Coordinates of N, CA and C in Angstrom, one line a residue:
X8 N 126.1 111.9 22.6 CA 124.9 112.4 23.1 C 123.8 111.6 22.4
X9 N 123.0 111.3 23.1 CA 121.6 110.1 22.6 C 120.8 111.2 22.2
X10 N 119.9 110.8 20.9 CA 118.9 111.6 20.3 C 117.7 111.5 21.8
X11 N 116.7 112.2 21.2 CA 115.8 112.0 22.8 C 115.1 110.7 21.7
X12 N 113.8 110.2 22.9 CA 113.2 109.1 22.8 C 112.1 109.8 21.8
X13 N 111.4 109.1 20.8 CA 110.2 109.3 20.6 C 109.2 109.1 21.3
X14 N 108.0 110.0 21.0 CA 106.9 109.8 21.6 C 106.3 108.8 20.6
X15 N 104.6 108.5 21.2 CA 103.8 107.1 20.8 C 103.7 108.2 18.9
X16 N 103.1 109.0 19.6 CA 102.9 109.7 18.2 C 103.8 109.7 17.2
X17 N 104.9 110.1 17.2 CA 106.0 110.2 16.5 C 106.3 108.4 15.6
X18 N 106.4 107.7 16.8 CA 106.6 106.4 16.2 C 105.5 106.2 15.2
X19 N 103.9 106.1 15.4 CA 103.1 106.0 14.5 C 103.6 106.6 13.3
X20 N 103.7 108.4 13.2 CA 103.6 109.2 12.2 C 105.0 108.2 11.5
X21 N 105.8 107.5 11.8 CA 107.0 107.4 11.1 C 106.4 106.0 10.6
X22 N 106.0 105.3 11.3 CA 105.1 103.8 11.0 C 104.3 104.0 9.4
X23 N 103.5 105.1 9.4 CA 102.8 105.4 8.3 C 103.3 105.5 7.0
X24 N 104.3 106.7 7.5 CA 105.4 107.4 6.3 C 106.6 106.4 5.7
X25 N 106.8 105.2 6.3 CA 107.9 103.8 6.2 C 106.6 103.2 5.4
X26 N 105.3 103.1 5.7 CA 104.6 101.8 4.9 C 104.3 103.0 3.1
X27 N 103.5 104.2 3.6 CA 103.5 104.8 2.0 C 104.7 104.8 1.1
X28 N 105.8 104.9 2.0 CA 107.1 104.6 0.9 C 107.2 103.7 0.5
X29 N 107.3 102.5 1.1 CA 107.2 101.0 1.1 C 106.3 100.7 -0.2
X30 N 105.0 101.0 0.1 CA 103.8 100.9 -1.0 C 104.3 101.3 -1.8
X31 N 104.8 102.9 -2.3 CA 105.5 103.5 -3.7 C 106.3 102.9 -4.1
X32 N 106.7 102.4 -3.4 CA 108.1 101.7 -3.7 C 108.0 100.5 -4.7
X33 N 106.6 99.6 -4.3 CA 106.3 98.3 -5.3 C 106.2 98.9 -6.3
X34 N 105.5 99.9 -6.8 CA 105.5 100.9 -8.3 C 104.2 99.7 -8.8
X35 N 103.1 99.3 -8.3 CA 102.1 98.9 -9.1 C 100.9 99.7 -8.7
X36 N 100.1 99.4 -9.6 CA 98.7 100.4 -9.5 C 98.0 100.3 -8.1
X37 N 97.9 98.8 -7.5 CA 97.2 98.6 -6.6 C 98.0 99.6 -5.3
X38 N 99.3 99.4 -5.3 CA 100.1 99.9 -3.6 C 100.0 101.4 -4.5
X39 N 100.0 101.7 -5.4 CA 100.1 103.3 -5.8 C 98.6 104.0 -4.8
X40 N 97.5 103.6 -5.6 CA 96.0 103.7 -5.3 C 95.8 103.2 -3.6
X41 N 96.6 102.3 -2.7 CA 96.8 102.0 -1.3 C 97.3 103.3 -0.4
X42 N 98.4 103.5 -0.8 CA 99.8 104.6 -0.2 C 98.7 106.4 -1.0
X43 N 97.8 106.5 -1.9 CA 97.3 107.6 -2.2 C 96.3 107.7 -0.7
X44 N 95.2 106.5 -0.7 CA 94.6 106.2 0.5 C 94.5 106.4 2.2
X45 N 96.1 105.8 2.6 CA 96.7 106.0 3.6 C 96.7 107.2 3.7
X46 N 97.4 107.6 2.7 CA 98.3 109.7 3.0 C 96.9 110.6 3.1
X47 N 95.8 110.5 2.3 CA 94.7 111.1 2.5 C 94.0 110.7 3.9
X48 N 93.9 109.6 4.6 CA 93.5 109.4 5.9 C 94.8 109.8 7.1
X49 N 95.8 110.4 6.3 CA 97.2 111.1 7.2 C 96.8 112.6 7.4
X50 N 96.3 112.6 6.3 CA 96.6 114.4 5.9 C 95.4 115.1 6.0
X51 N 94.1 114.2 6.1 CA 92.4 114.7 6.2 C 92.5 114.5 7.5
X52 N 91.9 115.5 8.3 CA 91.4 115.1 9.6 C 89.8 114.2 10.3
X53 N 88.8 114.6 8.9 CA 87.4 114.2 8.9 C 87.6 112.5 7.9
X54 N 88.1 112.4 7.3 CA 88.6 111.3 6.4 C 89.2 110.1 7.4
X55 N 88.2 108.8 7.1 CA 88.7 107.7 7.2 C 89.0 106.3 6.1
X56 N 89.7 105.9 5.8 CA 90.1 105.1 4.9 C 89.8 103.4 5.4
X57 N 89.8 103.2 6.4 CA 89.0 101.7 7.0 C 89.8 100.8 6.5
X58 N 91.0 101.3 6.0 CA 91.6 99.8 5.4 C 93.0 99.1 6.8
X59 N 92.6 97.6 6.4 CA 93.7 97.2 7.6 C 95.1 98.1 7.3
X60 N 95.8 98.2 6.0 CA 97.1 98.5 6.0 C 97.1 99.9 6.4
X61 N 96.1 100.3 7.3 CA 96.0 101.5 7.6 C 96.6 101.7 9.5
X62 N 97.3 102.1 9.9 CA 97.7 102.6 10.9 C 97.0 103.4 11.9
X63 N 96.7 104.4 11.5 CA 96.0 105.5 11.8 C 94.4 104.8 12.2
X64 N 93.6 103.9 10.9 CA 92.3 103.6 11.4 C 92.5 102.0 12.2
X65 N 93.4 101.1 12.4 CA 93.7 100.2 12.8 C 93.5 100.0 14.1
X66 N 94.4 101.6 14.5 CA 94.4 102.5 16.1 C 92.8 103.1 16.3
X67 N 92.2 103.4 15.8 CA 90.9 103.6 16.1 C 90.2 102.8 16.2
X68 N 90.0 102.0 15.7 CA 89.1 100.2 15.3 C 89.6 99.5 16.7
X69 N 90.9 99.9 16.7 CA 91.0 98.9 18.3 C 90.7 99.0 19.4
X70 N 91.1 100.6 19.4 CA 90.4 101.7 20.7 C 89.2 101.6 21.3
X71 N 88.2 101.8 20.0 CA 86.7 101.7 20.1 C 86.4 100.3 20.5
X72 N 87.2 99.2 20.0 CA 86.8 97.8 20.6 C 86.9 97.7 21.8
X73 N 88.0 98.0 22.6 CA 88.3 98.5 23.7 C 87.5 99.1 25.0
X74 N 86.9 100.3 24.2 CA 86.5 100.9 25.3 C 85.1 100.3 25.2
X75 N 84.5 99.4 24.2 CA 83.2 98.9 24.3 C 83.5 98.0 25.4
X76 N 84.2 97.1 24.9 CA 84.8 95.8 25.7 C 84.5 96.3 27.1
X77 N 85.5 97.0 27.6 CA 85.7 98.0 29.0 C 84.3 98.3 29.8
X78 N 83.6 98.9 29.2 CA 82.3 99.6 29.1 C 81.4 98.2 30.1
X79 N 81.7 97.4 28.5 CA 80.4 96.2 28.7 C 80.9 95.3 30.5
X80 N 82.1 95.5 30.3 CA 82.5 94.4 31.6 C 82.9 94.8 33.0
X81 N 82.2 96.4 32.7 CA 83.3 96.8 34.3 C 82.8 96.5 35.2
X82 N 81.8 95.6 35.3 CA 81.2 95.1 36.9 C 81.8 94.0 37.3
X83 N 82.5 92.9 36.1 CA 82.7 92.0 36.1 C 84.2 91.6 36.9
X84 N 85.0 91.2 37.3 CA 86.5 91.1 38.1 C 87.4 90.4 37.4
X85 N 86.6 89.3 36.5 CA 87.6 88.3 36.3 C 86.5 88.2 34.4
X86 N 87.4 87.9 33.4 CA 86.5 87.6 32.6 C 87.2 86.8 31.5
X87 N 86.3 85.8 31.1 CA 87.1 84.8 30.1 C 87.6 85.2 28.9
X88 N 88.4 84.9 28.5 CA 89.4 85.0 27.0 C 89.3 84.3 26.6
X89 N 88.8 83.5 25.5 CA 89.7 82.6 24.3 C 90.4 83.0 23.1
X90 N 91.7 81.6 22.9 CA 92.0 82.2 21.7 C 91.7 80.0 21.1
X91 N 90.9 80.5 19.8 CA 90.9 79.4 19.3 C 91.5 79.1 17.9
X92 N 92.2 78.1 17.8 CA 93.3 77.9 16.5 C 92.8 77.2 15.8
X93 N 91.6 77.0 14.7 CA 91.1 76.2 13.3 C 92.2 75.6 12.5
X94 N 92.3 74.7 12.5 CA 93.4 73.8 11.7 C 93.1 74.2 10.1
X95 N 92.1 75.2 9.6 CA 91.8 75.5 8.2 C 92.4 76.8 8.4
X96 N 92.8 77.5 9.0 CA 92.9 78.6 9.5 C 94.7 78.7 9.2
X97 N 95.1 77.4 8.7 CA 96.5 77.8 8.4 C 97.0 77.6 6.8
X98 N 97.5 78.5 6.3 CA 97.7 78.8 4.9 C 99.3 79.1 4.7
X99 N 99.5 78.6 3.5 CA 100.9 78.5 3.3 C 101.6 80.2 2.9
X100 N 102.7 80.5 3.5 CA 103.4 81.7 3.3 C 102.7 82.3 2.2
X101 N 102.8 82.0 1.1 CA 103.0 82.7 -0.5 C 101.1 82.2 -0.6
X102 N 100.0 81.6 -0.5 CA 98.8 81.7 -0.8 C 97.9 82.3 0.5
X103 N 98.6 83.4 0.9 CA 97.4 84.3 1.6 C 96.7 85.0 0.9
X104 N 97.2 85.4 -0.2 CA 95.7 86.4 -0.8 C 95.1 85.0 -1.3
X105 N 95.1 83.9 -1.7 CA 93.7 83.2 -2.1 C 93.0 82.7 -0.9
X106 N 93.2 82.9 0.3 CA 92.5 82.9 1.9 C 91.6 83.4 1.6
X107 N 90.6 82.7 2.4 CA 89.0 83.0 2.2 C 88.0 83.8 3.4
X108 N 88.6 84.9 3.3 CA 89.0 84.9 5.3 C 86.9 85.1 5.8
X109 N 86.2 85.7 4.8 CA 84.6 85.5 4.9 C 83.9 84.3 5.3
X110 N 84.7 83.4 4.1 CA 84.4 82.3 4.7 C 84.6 81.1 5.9
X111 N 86.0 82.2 5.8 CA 86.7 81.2 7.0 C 85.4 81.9 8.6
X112 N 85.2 82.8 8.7 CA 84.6 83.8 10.0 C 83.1 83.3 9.4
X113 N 82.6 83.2 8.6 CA 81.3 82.3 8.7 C 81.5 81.2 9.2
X114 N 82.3 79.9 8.6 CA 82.3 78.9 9.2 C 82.4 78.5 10.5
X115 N 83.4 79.5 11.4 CA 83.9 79.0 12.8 C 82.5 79.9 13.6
X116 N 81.9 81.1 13.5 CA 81.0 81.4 14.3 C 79.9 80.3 13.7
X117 N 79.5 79.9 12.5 CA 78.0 79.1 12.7 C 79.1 78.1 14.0
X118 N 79.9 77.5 13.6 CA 80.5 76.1 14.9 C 80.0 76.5 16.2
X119 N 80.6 77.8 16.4 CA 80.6 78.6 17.6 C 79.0 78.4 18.7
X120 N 78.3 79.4 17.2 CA 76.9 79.7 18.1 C 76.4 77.9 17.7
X121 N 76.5 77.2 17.3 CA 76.0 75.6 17.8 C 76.4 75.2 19.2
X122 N 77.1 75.7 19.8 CA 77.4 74.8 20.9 C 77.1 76.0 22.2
X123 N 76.9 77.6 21.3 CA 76.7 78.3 23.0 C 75.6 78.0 23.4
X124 N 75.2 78.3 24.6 CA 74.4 77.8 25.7 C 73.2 79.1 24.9
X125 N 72.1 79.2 25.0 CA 71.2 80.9 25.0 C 71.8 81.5 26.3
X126 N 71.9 81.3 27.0 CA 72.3 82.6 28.3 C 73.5 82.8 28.0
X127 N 74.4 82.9 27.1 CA 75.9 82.9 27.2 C 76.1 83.9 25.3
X128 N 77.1 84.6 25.3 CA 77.2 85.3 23.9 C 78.8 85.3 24.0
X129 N 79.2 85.3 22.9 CA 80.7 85.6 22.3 C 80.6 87.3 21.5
X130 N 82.0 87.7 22.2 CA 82.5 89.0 21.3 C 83.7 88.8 21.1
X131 N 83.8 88.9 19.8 CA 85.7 88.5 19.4 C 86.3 89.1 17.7
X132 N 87.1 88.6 17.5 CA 87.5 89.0 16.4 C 88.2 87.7 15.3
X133 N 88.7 88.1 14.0 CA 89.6 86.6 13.8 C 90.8 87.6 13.5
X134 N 91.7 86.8 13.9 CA 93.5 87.3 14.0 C 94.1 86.7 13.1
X135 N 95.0 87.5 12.7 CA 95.8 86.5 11.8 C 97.5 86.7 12.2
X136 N 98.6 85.7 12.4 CA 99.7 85.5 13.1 C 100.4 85.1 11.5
X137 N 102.0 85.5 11.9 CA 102.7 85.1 10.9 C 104.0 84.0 11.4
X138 N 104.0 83.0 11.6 CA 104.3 82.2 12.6 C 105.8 81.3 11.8
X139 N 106.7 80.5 12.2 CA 107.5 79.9 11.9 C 107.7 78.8 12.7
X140 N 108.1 77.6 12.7 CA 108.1 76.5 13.9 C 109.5 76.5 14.0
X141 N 110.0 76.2 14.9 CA 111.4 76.1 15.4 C 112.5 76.6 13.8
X142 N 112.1 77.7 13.8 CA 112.8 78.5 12.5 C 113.3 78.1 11.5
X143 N 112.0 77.1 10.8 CA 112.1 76.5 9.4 C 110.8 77.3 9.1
X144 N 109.7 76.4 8.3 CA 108.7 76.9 7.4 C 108.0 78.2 8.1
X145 N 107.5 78.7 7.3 CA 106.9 80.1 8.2 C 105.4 79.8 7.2
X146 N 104.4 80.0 7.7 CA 102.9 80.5 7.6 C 102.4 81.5 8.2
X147 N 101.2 81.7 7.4 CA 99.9 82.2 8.2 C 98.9 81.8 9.2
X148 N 98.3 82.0 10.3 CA 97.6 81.4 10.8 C 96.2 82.0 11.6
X149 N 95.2 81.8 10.7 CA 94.6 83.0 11.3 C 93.7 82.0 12.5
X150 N 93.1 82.9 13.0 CA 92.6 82.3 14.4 C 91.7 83.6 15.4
X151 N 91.3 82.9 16.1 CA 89.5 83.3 17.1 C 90.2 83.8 18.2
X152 N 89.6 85.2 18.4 CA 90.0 85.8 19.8 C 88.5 86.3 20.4
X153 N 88.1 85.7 21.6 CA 86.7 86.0 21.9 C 86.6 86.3 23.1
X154 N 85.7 87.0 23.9 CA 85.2 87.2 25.2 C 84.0 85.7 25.5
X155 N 83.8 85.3 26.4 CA 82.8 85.1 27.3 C 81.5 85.9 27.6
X156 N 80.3 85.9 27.7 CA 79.4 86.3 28.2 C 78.5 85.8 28.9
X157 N 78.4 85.5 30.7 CA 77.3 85.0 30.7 C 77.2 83.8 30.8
X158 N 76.6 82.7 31.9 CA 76.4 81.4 32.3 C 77.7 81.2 32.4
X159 N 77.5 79.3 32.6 CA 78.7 78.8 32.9 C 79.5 78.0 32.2
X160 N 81.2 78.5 31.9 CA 81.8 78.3 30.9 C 82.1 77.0 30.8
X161 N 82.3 76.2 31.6 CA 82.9 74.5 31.7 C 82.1 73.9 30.6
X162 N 80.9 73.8 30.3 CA 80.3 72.7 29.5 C 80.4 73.5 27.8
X163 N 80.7 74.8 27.6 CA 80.9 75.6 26.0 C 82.1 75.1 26.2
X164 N 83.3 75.3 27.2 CA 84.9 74.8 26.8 C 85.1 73.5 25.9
X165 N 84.1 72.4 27.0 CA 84.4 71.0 26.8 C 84.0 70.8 25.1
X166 N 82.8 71.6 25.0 CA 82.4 71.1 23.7 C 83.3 71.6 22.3
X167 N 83.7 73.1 23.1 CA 84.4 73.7 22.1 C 85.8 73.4 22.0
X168 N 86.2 72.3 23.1 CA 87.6 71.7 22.9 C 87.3 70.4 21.9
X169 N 86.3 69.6 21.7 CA 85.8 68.5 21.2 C 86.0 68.6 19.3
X170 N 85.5 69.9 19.1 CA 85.4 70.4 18.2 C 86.5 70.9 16.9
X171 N 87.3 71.5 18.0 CA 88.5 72.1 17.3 C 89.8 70.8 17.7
X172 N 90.3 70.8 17.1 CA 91.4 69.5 17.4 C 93.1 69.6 17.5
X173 N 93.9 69.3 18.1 CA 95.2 69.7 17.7 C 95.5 69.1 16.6
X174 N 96.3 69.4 15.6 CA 97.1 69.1 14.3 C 98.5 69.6 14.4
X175 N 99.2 68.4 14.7 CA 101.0 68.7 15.2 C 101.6 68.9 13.6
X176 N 101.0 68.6 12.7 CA 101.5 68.7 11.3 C 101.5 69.9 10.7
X177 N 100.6 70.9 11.5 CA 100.5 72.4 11.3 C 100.9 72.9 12.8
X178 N 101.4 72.6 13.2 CA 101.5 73.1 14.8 C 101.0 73.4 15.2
X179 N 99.7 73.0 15.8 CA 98.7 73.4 16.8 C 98.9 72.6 17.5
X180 N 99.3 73.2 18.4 CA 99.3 71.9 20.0 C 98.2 72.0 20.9
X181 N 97.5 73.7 20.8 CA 96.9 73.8 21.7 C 95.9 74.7 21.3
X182 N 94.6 74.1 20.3 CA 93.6 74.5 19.6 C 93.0 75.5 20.5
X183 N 92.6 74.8 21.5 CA 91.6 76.3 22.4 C 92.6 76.4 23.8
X184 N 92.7 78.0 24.3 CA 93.2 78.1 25.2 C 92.4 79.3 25.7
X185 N 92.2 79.5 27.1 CA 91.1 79.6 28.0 C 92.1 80.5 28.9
X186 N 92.0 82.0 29.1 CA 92.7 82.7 30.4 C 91.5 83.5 30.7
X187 N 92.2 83.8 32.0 CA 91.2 84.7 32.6 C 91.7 86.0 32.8
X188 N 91.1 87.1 32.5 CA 91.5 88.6 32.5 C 91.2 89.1 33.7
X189 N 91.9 90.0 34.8 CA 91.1 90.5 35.6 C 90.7 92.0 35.0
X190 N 90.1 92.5 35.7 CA 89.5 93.8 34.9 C 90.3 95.0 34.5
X191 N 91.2 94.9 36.0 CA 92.2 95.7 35.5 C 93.2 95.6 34.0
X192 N 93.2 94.3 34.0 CA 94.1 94.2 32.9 C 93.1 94.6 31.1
X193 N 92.3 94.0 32.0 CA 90.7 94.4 30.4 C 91.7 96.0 28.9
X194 N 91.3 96.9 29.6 CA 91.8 97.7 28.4 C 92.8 97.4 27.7
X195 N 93.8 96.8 28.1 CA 95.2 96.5 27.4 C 95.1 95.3 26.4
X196 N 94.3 94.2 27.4 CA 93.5 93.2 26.6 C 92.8 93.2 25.2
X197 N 92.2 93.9 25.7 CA 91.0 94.6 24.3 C 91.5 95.0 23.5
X198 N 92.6 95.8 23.9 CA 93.0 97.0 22.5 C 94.0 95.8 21.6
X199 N 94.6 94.9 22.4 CA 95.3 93.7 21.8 C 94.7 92.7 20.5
X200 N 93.1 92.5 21.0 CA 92.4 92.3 20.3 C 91.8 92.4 19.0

């Protein structure tokens, strides 16, 4: 006899309860004072904790992006995506905590707003991937997930292709890549985001 399936809920609640263990588990002051954090943003209903290794506010943070996102574009049918890949934006497995990740999201939006048009705005985020190349070296790779707003995208692409460059020695083959969402697909998009 098969157990039944979990619900979304269930998986989270177990998602949570696997990382606080996990955290107890290192036995240092920082994951002790982390995993205390999490379980108070588990166990408070008014309580938010805002931290990424948080589950619970991660799911909210993306939601709300979401339904803005949603909100802002439902007249629209078709709407641009990028994802753009900074060749600084890749850091070796074992030096992610000395990543500068403020500086990194200052430097690429000043790039950014130099080349938008005034009739045109970006809404995005910076992502970070844990990546391996043909299952040898593994890194980090953080990188630009943005909306479109506004005028016409051909002449921001060209510039913003100009700008960012492929580097095959970090694997970027394909610095900016450009899809189009139709609307329907928008919330699922967003919350990916």
């Amino acid at each position: 006899m098969c157990a039944p399936k979990k619900t979304c809920q269930e998986h989270i609640d177990d998602q949570v309860r696997l990382t606080i263990k996990r955290l107890k588990k290192m036995n240092t002051p920082k994951s002790h004072k982390l995993a205390k954090e999490i379980e108070k943003c588990r166990d408070e209903d008014a309580y938010n904790c805002n931290l990424a290794a948080c589950r619970l506010c991660r799911d909210k943070t993306q939601l709300a992006f979401a339904e803005a996102i949603t909100k802002h574009f439902k007249k629209k049918k078709r709407i641009k995506f990028f994802t753009v890949i900074p060749a600084d934006g890749w850091v070796a497995y074992h030096d992610i905590y000395s990543f500068d990740l403020l500086s990194f999201k200052r430097r690429h939006t000043t790039k950014i707003k130099r080349i938008l048009p005034n009739d045109m705005c970006v809404i995005g985020v910076v992502d970070v991937s844990l990546n391996s190349f043909e299952n040898g070296k593994t890194w980090w790779q953080f990188h630009l997930h943005f909306y479109l707003l506004g005028g016409r995208a051909s002449e921001f692409t060209s510039k913003l292709r100009e700008r960012f460059i492929k580097d095959e020695e970090k694997a970027i083959f394909r610095p900016v890549k450009v899809d189009i969402v139709p609307n329907k697909d928008l919330p699922s998009n967003a919350a990916y985001v």
